[in-house]
Amino acid sequence: MKKFITFLLTGIIILPSLLGGVYAQTDDVSNTIIHVFKRDDCTHCQDQKEFLDQLAQERTDFTVVEYDIYTQEGEEIWEQVVALENTSKVTPITIVGYDVIVGFSDPETTGEEIMRLLDRNSQVEPVSLEEFIQAGGTNGNVKIVASTCSDSGEPCQLPEEPLNVKLPFFGVVNVKQYSLPVLSVVLGFVDGFNPCAMWVLVTFLVVLMQIGDRRKMWLFAGLFILAETIMYHLILQVWFTTWDFVGLNNIVTPIVGIISLGAGIFFLYEWKTSDGTCKVTNVKQKQKIKTKINSLVSQKFTIFTAIGIIGLALSVNVIEFACSIGIPQAFTKVLELNNLTFWQTEFYMLLYILFYMVDDFIVFGLALYSFEKLGLTTKYSKISNLVGGILMIILGFLLLFFPEILSSL
């Protein structure tokens, strides 16, 4: 009998530790269940766990069940919930009853929302994850939180201590000074000032100026710029979708960091040795494209001419992408690390593209009023190599050693 009692007590003591992902348990079977999808390298997940641990010491009316999305079972259930709610593939995702919260800002905002849901669900039967899925989820009633810190709930920037990193040749750099808007503007601007597609636009304008038709210049060059913008947006979307494989994050992030460092070194080499001209296309390729341009502008503007211009812009953009390899990959990786909503991601991509196209707008304007100034583009190309090289080395260093800094921008 003593052995049986000892065995029973031992089982009671070790059982909670065997459950692993469950804590804040009590004997009350009507406890509200909080389902949390998380990953160990997610700083927001760590903040939420710290909050829930503290909350478990203050109240005993809830049970937390964690799902690690780096495990096969956790990832499968996470994929189900994400598809059901049509939300972004991010962490943490929290389910309380039939309510879903995407993200975690701080105890004063998201924490208060979790406690409000606990109070609301305290008088109803707990909802298992199976019941939640079978019921069809929240029917789109998902709360996506923002990083807020004021009492009014309005977004604001928390003061941060600088994170200084000493880089070769550049000295001490505070890497925290690069917010997402600044990163979008600077990287987009630097990415745009490469000569690989610039010379095609310049050739377009030269031929049109020789024809002497300002209306054709607006029509042809405007369509070329529009097609180039759309194509580059598609390129960024492809790279962002590529980064949406969260399970490969631990492998992909260091690889992108290495690529960024390599790209930074290459850009600095180009700044030191290059004359600012395109190295991707040879003379034969350039002549072939120039011939096509002459053929297009000599015709009347028709739907077939428009298709030809769009096709030319798309093919040239592939060449341009090879000229700036590394920058768009690093930029989209930083977006992925920040677990943004769809519209936030689109905003930063459009901001990037807007400044990516600045050089084209400048060249277009110069062509309309003082065409001889187009020679400045090679000077700007060299400057962009210097700025781009410095930024890519900083980004590569962060991706390799401090990815959590980029995820909190």
Short mmCIF file of C-alpha atoms in Angstrom, two decimals:
data_model
loop_
_atom_site.label_atom_id
_atom_site.label_comp_id
_atom_site.label_asym_id
_atom_site.label_seq_id
_atom_site.Cartn_x
_atom_site.Cartn_y
_atom_site.Cartn_z
CA MET A 1 0.00 0.00 0.00
CA LYS A 2 2.84 2.39 0.85
CA LYS A 3 4.48 1.63 -2.48
CA PHE A 4 1.24 2.39 -4.31
CA ILE A 5 0.83 5.75 -2.53
CA THR A 6 4.48 6.65 -3.22
CA PHE A 7 4.04 5.78 -6.90
CA LEU A 8 0.86 7.83 -7.11
CA LEU A 9 2.43 10.90 -5.49
CA THR A 10 5.48 10.65 -7.75
CA GLY A 11 3.23 10.56 -10.81
CA ILE A 12 1.34 13.63 -9.63
CA ILE A 13 4.60 15.54 -9.11
CA ILE A 14 6.25 14.74 -12.46
CA LEU A 15 3.14 14.83 -14.68
CA PRO A 16 3.14 18.62 -15.22
CA SER A 17 6.79 18.56 -16.33
CA LEU A 18 5.99 15.88 -18.90
CA LEU A 19 3.34 18.08 -20.49
CA GLY A 20 6.02 20.67 -21.36
CA GLY A 21 3.90 23.16 -23.34
CA VAL A 22 1.19 23.59 -20.71
CA TYR A 23 1.42 25.81 -17.63
CA ALA A 24 -0.76 27.83 -15.22
CA GLN A 25 -2.88 24.74 -14.55
CA THR A 26 -5.35 24.53 -11.66
CA ASP A 27 -7.85 21.94 -10.48
CA ASP A 28 -10.69 23.97 -12.00
CA VAL A 29 -11.72 22.16 -15.20
CA SER A 30 -13.53 25.28 -16.45
CA ASN A 31 -10.31 27.24 -16.89
CA THR A 32 -10.17 29.36 -20.05
CA ILE A 33 -7.60 27.95 -22.48
CA ILE A 34 -5.08 30.31 -24.08
CA HIS A 35 -3.57 28.74 -27.21
CA VAL A 36 -0.25 30.32 -28.21
CA PHE A 37 1.68 29.67 -31.44
CA LYS A 38 5.30 30.68 -30.90
CA ARG A 39 8.92 30.11 -31.85
CA ASP A 40 12.00 30.34 -29.64
CA ASP A 41 13.78 32.99 -31.75
CA CYS A 42 10.78 35.37 -31.73
CA THR A 43 11.35 38.29 -29.33
CA HIS A 44 7.62 39.13 -29.26
CA CYS A 45 6.89 35.52 -28.25
CA GLN A 46 9.38 35.82 -25.40
CA ASP A 47 7.75 39.07 -24.25
CA GLN A 48 4.33 37.43 -24.28
CA LYS A 49 5.55 34.36 -22.36
CA GLU A 50 7.06 36.62 -19.70
CA PHE A 51 3.73 38.45 -19.40
CA LEU A 52 1.70 35.21 -19.16
CA ASP A 53 4.09 33.77 -16.56
CA GLN A 54 3.61 36.89 -14.44
CA LEU A 55 -0.16 36.80 -14.99
CA ALA A 56 -0.27 33.16 -13.87
CA GLN A 57 1.03 34.27 -10.47
CA GLU A 58 -1.82 36.78 -10.13
CA ARG A 59 -4.80 34.75 -11.37
CA THR A 60 -5.51 31.02 -11.68
CA ASP A 61 -8.47 30.97 -14.05
CA PHE A 62 -6.62 30.12 -17.26
CA THR A 63 -4.45 27.46 -18.84
CA VAL A 64 -1.81 28.18 -21.49
CA VAL A 65 -1.09 25.64 -24.23
CA GLU A 66 1.93 26.45 -26.41
CA TYR A 67 2.56 25.23 -29.95
CA ASP A 68 6.14 25.50 -31.21
CA ILE A 69 5.92 26.07 -34.96
CA TYR A 70 9.42 24.66 -35.41
CA THR A 71 7.98 21.22 -34.58
CA GLN A 72 6.09 19.29 -37.24
CA GLU A 73 2.89 19.06 -35.20
CA GLY A 74 3.01 22.71 -34.17
CA GLU A 75 3.67 23.89 -37.72
CA GLU A 76 0.77 21.84 -39.14
CA ILE A 77 -1.74 23.26 -36.64
CA TRP A 78 -0.32 26.78 -37.11
CA GLU A 79 -0.75 26.46 -40.90
CA GLN A 80 -4.38 25.40 -40.32
CA VAL A 81 -5.14 28.41 -38.13
CA VAL A 82 -3.36 30.85 -40.47
CA ALA A 83 -5.31 29.52 -43.46
CA LEU A 84 -8.58 29.51 -41.50
CA GLU A 85 -8.20 33.14 -40.39
CA ASN A 86 -6.51 34.30 -43.62
CA THR A 87 -3.82 36.09 -41.61
CA SER A 88 -0.07 36.53 -42.04
CA LYS A 89 2.33 33.70 -41.23
CA VAL A 90 3.73 35.32 -38.12
CA THR A 91 4.24 34.66 -34.42
CA PRO A 92 2.93 34.93 -31.80
CA ILE A 93 -0.68 34.06 -32.63
CA THR A 94 -2.91 33.80 -29.56
CA ILE A 95 -6.39 32.24 -29.36
CA VAL A 96 -8.65 32.94 -26.37
CA GLY A 97 -12.07 31.33 -26.75
CA TYR A 98 -13.16 32.31 -30.25
CA ASP A 99 -10.96 35.42 -30.46
CA VAL A 100 -7.55 35.63 -32.16
CA ILE A 101 -4.76 38.11 -31.44
CA VAL A 102 -1.89 38.37 -33.93
CA GLY A 103 1.31 39.72 -32.37
CA PHE A 104 2.23 41.06 -28.94
CA SER A 105 3.20 44.66 -28.23
CA ASP A 106 3.45 45.00 -24.44
CA PRO A 107 1.53 44.21 -21.22
CA GLU A 108 -0.17 47.63 -21.23
CA THR A 109 -1.82 47.07 -24.64
CA THR A 110 -1.89 43.47 -25.86
CA GLY A 111 -1.67 42.22 -22.28
CA GLU A 112 -4.76 44.22 -21.33
CA GLU A 113 -6.58 42.78 -24.34
CA ILE A 114 -5.72 39.22 -23.25
CA MET A 115 -6.98 39.92 -19.72
CA ARG A 116 -10.19 41.43 -21.12
CA LEU A 117 -10.78 38.25 -23.15
CA LEU A 118 -10.08 36.11 -20.07
CA ASP A 119 -12.70 38.05 -18.11
CA ARG A 120 -15.20 37.69 -20.93
CA ASN A 121 -14.64 33.94 -21.25
CA SER A 122 -14.56 33.20 -17.51
CA GLN A 123 -18.27 32.29 -17.39
CA VAL A 124 -18.32 30.02 -20.45
CA GLU A 125 -17.02 26.56 -21.20
CA PRO A 126 -13.36 26.43 -22.30
CA VAL A 127 -12.79 26.07 -26.05
CA SER A 128 -10.32 23.48 -27.29
CA LEU A 129 -8.33 24.13 -30.46
CA GLU A 130 -10.21 21.32 -32.20
CA GLU A 131 -13.54 22.98 -31.36
CA PHE A 132 -12.19 26.35 -32.55
CA ILE A 133 -11.18 24.90 -35.94
CA GLN A 134 -14.38 22.89 -36.37
CA ALA A 135 -16.45 26.02 -35.66
CA GLY A 136 -14.67 27.86 -38.48
CA GLY A 137 -12.55 30.10 -36.29
CA THR A 138 -13.44 33.74 -35.71
CA ASN A 139 -15.04 34.34 -39.14
CA GLY A 140 -12.45 37.03 -39.83
CA ASN A 141 -12.68 38.76 -36.45
CA VAL A 142 -8.92 38.88 -35.91
CA LYS A 143 -7.20 41.57 -33.85
CA ILE A 144 -3.81 42.53 -35.29
CA VAL A 145 -1.92 44.59 -32.73
CA ALA A 146 0.55 47.41 -33.33
CA SER A 147 3.58 48.33 -31.23
CA THR A 148 2.00 50.83 -28.85
CA CYS A 149 3.25 52.19 -25.55
CA SER A 150 1.19 55.24 -24.51
CA ASP A 151 -1.80 55.14 -22.16
CA SER A 152 -4.05 56.30 -25.00
CA GLY A 153 -3.02 53.34 -27.14
CA GLU A 154 -1.57 55.51 -29.89
CA PRO A 155 1.62 54.30 -31.56
CA CYS A 156 4.81 55.84 -30.26
CA GLN A 157 8.53 55.17 -30.35
CA LEU A 158 10.11 53.81 -27.20
CA PRO A 159 13.48 55.36 -26.34
CA GLU A 160 16.32 52.94 -27.01
CA GLU A 161 19.91 52.69 -25.97
CA PRO A 162 22.22 52.83 -29.00
CA LEU A 163 23.77 49.60 -30.24
CA ASN A 164 27.21 50.57 -31.51
CA VAL A 165 29.07 48.21 -33.82
CA LYS A 166 32.65 48.83 -34.92
CA LEU A 167 33.06 48.01 -38.61
CA PRO A 168 36.30 47.88 -40.61
CA PHE A 169 37.02 51.15 -42.49
CA PHE A 170 33.80 52.80 -41.19
CA GLY A 171 34.41 53.05 -37.46
CA VAL A 172 31.56 52.94 -34.93
CA VAL A 173 28.01 52.78 -36.37
CA ASN A 174 24.77 52.85 -34.36
CA VAL A 175 22.82 50.17 -36.24
CA LYS A 176 19.57 50.94 -34.38
CA GLN A 177 19.26 54.27 -36.16
CA TYR A 178 17.96 52.55 -39.29
CA SER A 179 14.16 52.34 -38.92
CA LEU A 180 12.06 50.55 -41.54
CA PRO A 181 11.00 53.78 -43.32
CA VAL A 182 14.60 55.01 -43.48
CA LEU A 183 15.82 51.60 -44.63
CA SER A 184 13.15 51.51 -47.36
CA VAL A 185 14.06 54.99 -48.61
CA VAL A 186 17.85 54.61 -48.54
CA LEU A 187 18.05 51.07 -49.95
CA GLY A 188 15.48 51.86 -52.65
CA PHE A 189 17.36 55.02 -53.63
CA VAL A 190 20.72 53.22 -53.73
CA ASP A 191 19.27 50.25 -55.61
CA GLY A 192 17.80 52.52 -58.28
CA PHE A 193 21.05 54.26 -59.16
CA ASN A 194 22.66 51.46 -61.09
CA PRO A 195 23.51 51.86 -64.78
CA CYS A 196 22.12 48.59 -66.14
CA ALA A 197 18.60 49.79 -66.98
CA MET A 198 19.48 53.48 -66.78
CA TRP A 199 21.32 53.39 -70.11
CA VAL A 200 18.23 51.88 -71.78
CA LEU A 201 16.07 54.78 -70.55
CA VAL A 202 18.75 57.24 -71.65
CA THR A 203 18.90 55.61 -75.11
CA PHE A 204 15.10 55.82 -75.32
CA LEU A 205 15.21 59.53 -74.60
CA VAL A 206 18.16 60.19 -76.96
CA VAL A 207 16.34 58.58 -79.89
CA LEU A 208 13.10 60.39 -79.06
CA MET A 209 14.93 63.73 -78.81
CA GLN A 210 16.41 63.11 -82.26
CA ILE A 211 12.92 62.47 -83.63
CA GLY A 212 11.85 65.69 -81.94
CA ASP A 213 8.48 64.47 -80.70
CA ARG A 214 7.94 65.52 -77.09
CA ARG A 215 4.54 63.77 -76.96
CA LYS A 216 6.17 60.48 -77.96
CA MET A 217 8.82 61.03 -75.31
CA TRP A 218 6.17 61.31 -72.59
CA LEU A 219 4.20 58.36 -73.95
CA PHE A 220 7.04 55.92 -74.65
CA ALA A 221 9.30 56.75 -71.70
CA GLY A 222 6.32 57.00 -69.32
CA LEU A 223 5.11 53.53 -70.31
CA PHE A 224 8.65 52.18 -69.95
CA ILE A 225 8.96 53.61 -66.41
CA LEU A 226 5.51 52.28 -65.42
CA ALA A 227 6.33 48.78 -66.71
CA GLU A 228 9.67 48.87 -64.91
CA THR A 229 7.93 49.84 -61.64
CA ILE A 230 5.41 46.99 -61.89
CA MET A 231 8.13 44.48 -62.75
CA TYR A 232 10.28 45.43 -59.78
CA HIS A 233 7.30 45.20 -57.45
CA LEU A 234 6.79 41.64 -58.69
CA ILE A 235 10.47 40.89 -58.05
CA LEU A 236 10.17 42.10 -54.44
CA GLN A 237 6.99 40.05 -53.98
CA VAL A 238 8.76 36.91 -55.23
CA TRP A 239 11.62 37.41 -52.79
CA PHE A 240 9.25 38.17 -49.90
CA THR A 241 7.25 35.01 -50.65
CA THR A 242 10.52 33.06 -50.68
CA TRP A 243 11.25 34.25 -47.14
CA ASP A 244 7.81 33.04 -46.02
CA PHE A 245 9.18 29.59 -45.16
CA VAL A 246 9.50 30.20 -41.43
CA GLY A 247 10.80 26.68 -40.73
CA LEU A 248 13.95 27.47 -42.75
CA ASN A 249 14.55 30.76 -40.94
CA ASN A 250 17.58 29.57 -38.94
CA ILE A 251 19.26 28.44 -42.16
CA VAL A 252 18.18 31.22 -44.51
CA THR A 253 18.99 34.22 -42.29
CA PRO A 254 22.76 33.49 -42.04
CA ILE A 255 22.89 32.73 -45.78
CA VAL A 256 21.32 36.10 -46.61
CA GLY A 257 23.72 37.71 -44.15
CA ILE A 258 26.68 36.22 -46.02
CA ILE A 259 25.20 37.32 -49.37
CA SER A 260 24.69 40.84 -48.00
CA LEU A 261 28.29 41.03 -46.78
CA GLY A 262 29.51 39.78 -50.16
CA ALA A 263 27.31 42.28 -52.00
CA GLY A 264 28.56 45.09 -49.75
CA ILE A 265 32.20 44.22 -50.47
CA PHE A 266 31.40 44.02 -54.21
CA PHE A 267 29.69 47.44 -54.21
CA LEU A 268 32.66 49.00 -52.41
CA TYR A 269 34.99 47.40 -54.96
CA GLU A 270 32.83 48.83 -57.77
CA TRP A 271 32.93 52.24 -56.12
CA LYS A 272 36.72 52.11 -55.93
CA THR A 273 37.43 50.71 -59.40
CA SER A 274 34.37 51.26 -61.61
CA ASP A 275 33.70 54.15 -63.99
CA GLY A 276 29.96 53.91 -63.28
CA THR A 277 28.96 51.99 -66.40
CA CYS A 278 27.06 48.71 -66.62
CA LYS A 279 29.18 45.55 -66.44
CA VAL A 280 26.33 43.08 -66.94
CA THR A 281 25.59 43.79 -70.63
CA ASN A 282 28.21 43.66 -73.38
CA VAL A 283 28.45 45.82 -76.52
CA LYS A 284 26.57 43.28 -78.65
CA GLN A 285 23.66 43.14 -76.20
CA LYS A 286 23.49 46.92 -75.98
CA GLN A 287 23.45 47.26 -79.79
CA LYS A 288 20.63 44.72 -80.04
CA ILE A 289 18.52 46.65 -77.52
CA LYS A 290 19.30 49.98 -79.22
CA THR A 291 18.13 48.56 -82.56
CA LYS A 292 14.87 47.46 -80.95
CA ILE A 293 14.40 50.93 -79.43
CA ASN A 294 14.90 52.62 -82.82
CA SER A 295 12.37 50.25 -84.35
CA LEU A 296 9.78 50.99 -81.65
CA VAL A 297 10.02 54.79 -81.64
CA SER A 298 9.92 55.07 -85.43
CA GLN A 299 6.43 53.51 -85.50
CA LYS A 300 3.06 55.00 -84.63
CA PHE A 301 1.94 54.30 -81.08
CA THR A 302 -0.30 51.23 -81.20
CA ILE A 303 -1.20 48.42 -78.82
CA PHE A 304 1.59 46.34 -80.38
CA THR A 305 4.09 49.15 -79.83
CA ALA A 306 2.99 49.34 -76.19
CA ILE A 307 3.44 45.57 -75.79
CA GLY A 308 6.92 45.89 -77.33
CA ILE A 309 7.90 48.64 -74.87
CA ILE A 310 6.55 46.65 -71.92
CA GLY A 311 8.44 43.55 -73.08
CA LEU A 312 11.64 45.59 -73.41
CA ALA A 313 11.20 47.05 -69.91
CA LEU A 314 10.61 43.63 -68.39
CA SER A 315 13.62 42.04 -70.06
CA VAL A 316 15.87 44.95 -69.11
CA ASN A 317 14.66 44.74 -65.51
CA VAL A 318 16.01 41.21 -65.29
CA ILE A 319 19.42 42.61 -66.31
CA GLU A 320 19.04 45.43 -63.78
CA PHE A 321 18.17 42.95 -61.04
CA ALA A 322 21.46 41.12 -61.72
CA CYS A 323 23.24 44.46 -61.36
CA SER A 324 21.78 45.09 -57.89
CA ILE A 325 21.76 41.52 -56.57
CA GLY A 326 21.79 41.48 -52.79
CA ILE A 327 19.90 44.69 -51.96
CA PRO A 328 16.31 43.52 -52.67
CA GLN A 329 17.00 40.16 -50.99
CA ALA A 330 18.28 41.83 -47.82
CA PHE A 331 15.41 44.35 -47.80
CA THR A 332 12.67 41.71 -48.10
CA LYS A 333 14.39 39.59 -45.46
CA VAL A 334 14.24 42.52 -43.01
CA LEU A 335 10.51 42.90 -43.79
CA GLU A 336 9.97 39.21 -43.07
CA LEU A 337 11.82 39.45 -39.76
CA ASN A 338 9.46 42.21 -38.60
CA ASN A 339 6.30 40.06 -38.95
CA LEU A 340 4.37 42.85 -40.70
CA THR A 341 0.77 42.75 -41.87
CA PHE A 342 0.03 42.56 -45.62
CA TRP A 343 -0.66 46.29 -45.94
CA GLN A 344 2.37 47.28 -43.88
CA THR A 345 4.53 45.12 -46.14
CA GLU A 346 2.99 46.68 -49.26
CA PHE A 347 3.57 50.18 -47.86
CA TYR A 348 7.29 49.61 -47.29
CA MET A 349 7.68 47.90 -50.68
CA LEU A 350 5.98 50.83 -52.44
CA LEU A 351 8.15 53.28 -50.47
CA TYR A 352 11.23 51.32 -51.57
CA ILE A 353 10.06 51.31 -55.21
CA LEU A 354 9.19 55.02 -55.15
CA PHE A 355 12.77 55.92 -54.24
CA TYR A 356 14.06 53.15 -56.50
CA MET A 357 12.46 55.07 -59.41
CA VAL A 358 13.80 58.49 -58.37
CA ASP A 359 16.76 58.22 -60.75
CA ASP A 360 14.44 57.50 -63.68
CA PHE A 361 12.32 60.56 -62.84
CA ILE A 362 15.47 62.70 -62.62
CA VAL A 363 16.79 61.46 -65.97
CA PHE A 364 13.38 61.98 -67.57
CA GLY A 365 13.23 65.55 -66.24
CA LEU A 366 16.76 66.34 -67.38
CA ALA A 367 15.96 64.98 -70.83
CA LEU A 368 12.99 67.31 -71.17
CA TYR A 369 14.87 70.48 -70.22
CA SER A 370 18.66 70.02 -70.43
CA PHE A 371 19.62 66.76 -72.06
CA GLU A 372 23.38 67.31 -71.87
CA LYS A 373 23.26 66.82 -68.06
CA LEU A 374 22.60 63.09 -68.42
CA GLY A 375 26.31 62.48 -67.96
CA LEU A 376 25.78 62.97 -64.23
CA THR A 377 24.22 59.50 -63.97
CA THR A 378 27.60 57.74 -63.86
CA LYS A 379 28.69 59.99 -60.98
CA TYR A 380 25.54 59.09 -59.03
CA SER A 381 26.10 55.43 -59.86
CA LYS A 382 29.53 55.53 -58.17
CA ILE A 383 28.11 57.30 -55.10
CA SER A 384 25.31 54.72 -54.84
CA ASN A 385 27.91 51.93 -54.89
CA LEU A 386 29.64 53.52 -51.86
CA VAL A 387 26.42 54.04 -49.86
CA GLY A 388 25.05 50.64 -50.89
CA GLY A 389 28.26 48.88 -49.92
CA ILE A 390 28.26 50.39 -46.42
CA LEU A 391 24.58 49.57 -45.85
CA MET A 392 24.89 46.00 -47.14
CA ILE A 393 27.86 45.28 -44.85
CA ILE A 394 25.89 46.62 -41.85
CA LEU A 395 22.83 44.55 -42.82
CA GLY A 396 24.92 41.44 -43.39
CA PHE A 397 26.58 41.83 -39.99
CA LEU A 398 23.17 42.18 -38.30
CA LEU A 399 21.64 39.22 -40.14
CA LEU A 400 24.57 37.02 -39.13
CA PHE A 401 25.02 38.05 -35.51
CA PHE A 402 22.05 40.19 -34.33
CA PRO A 403 18.90 39.28 -36.37
CA GLU A 404 16.74 40.20 -33.38
CA ILE A 405 17.76 43.87 -33.87
CA LEU A 406 16.28 43.87 -37.39
CA SER A 407 13.09 42.21 -36.15
CA SER A 408 12.46 45.12 -33.77
CA LEU A 409 12.94 47.98 -36.23
#
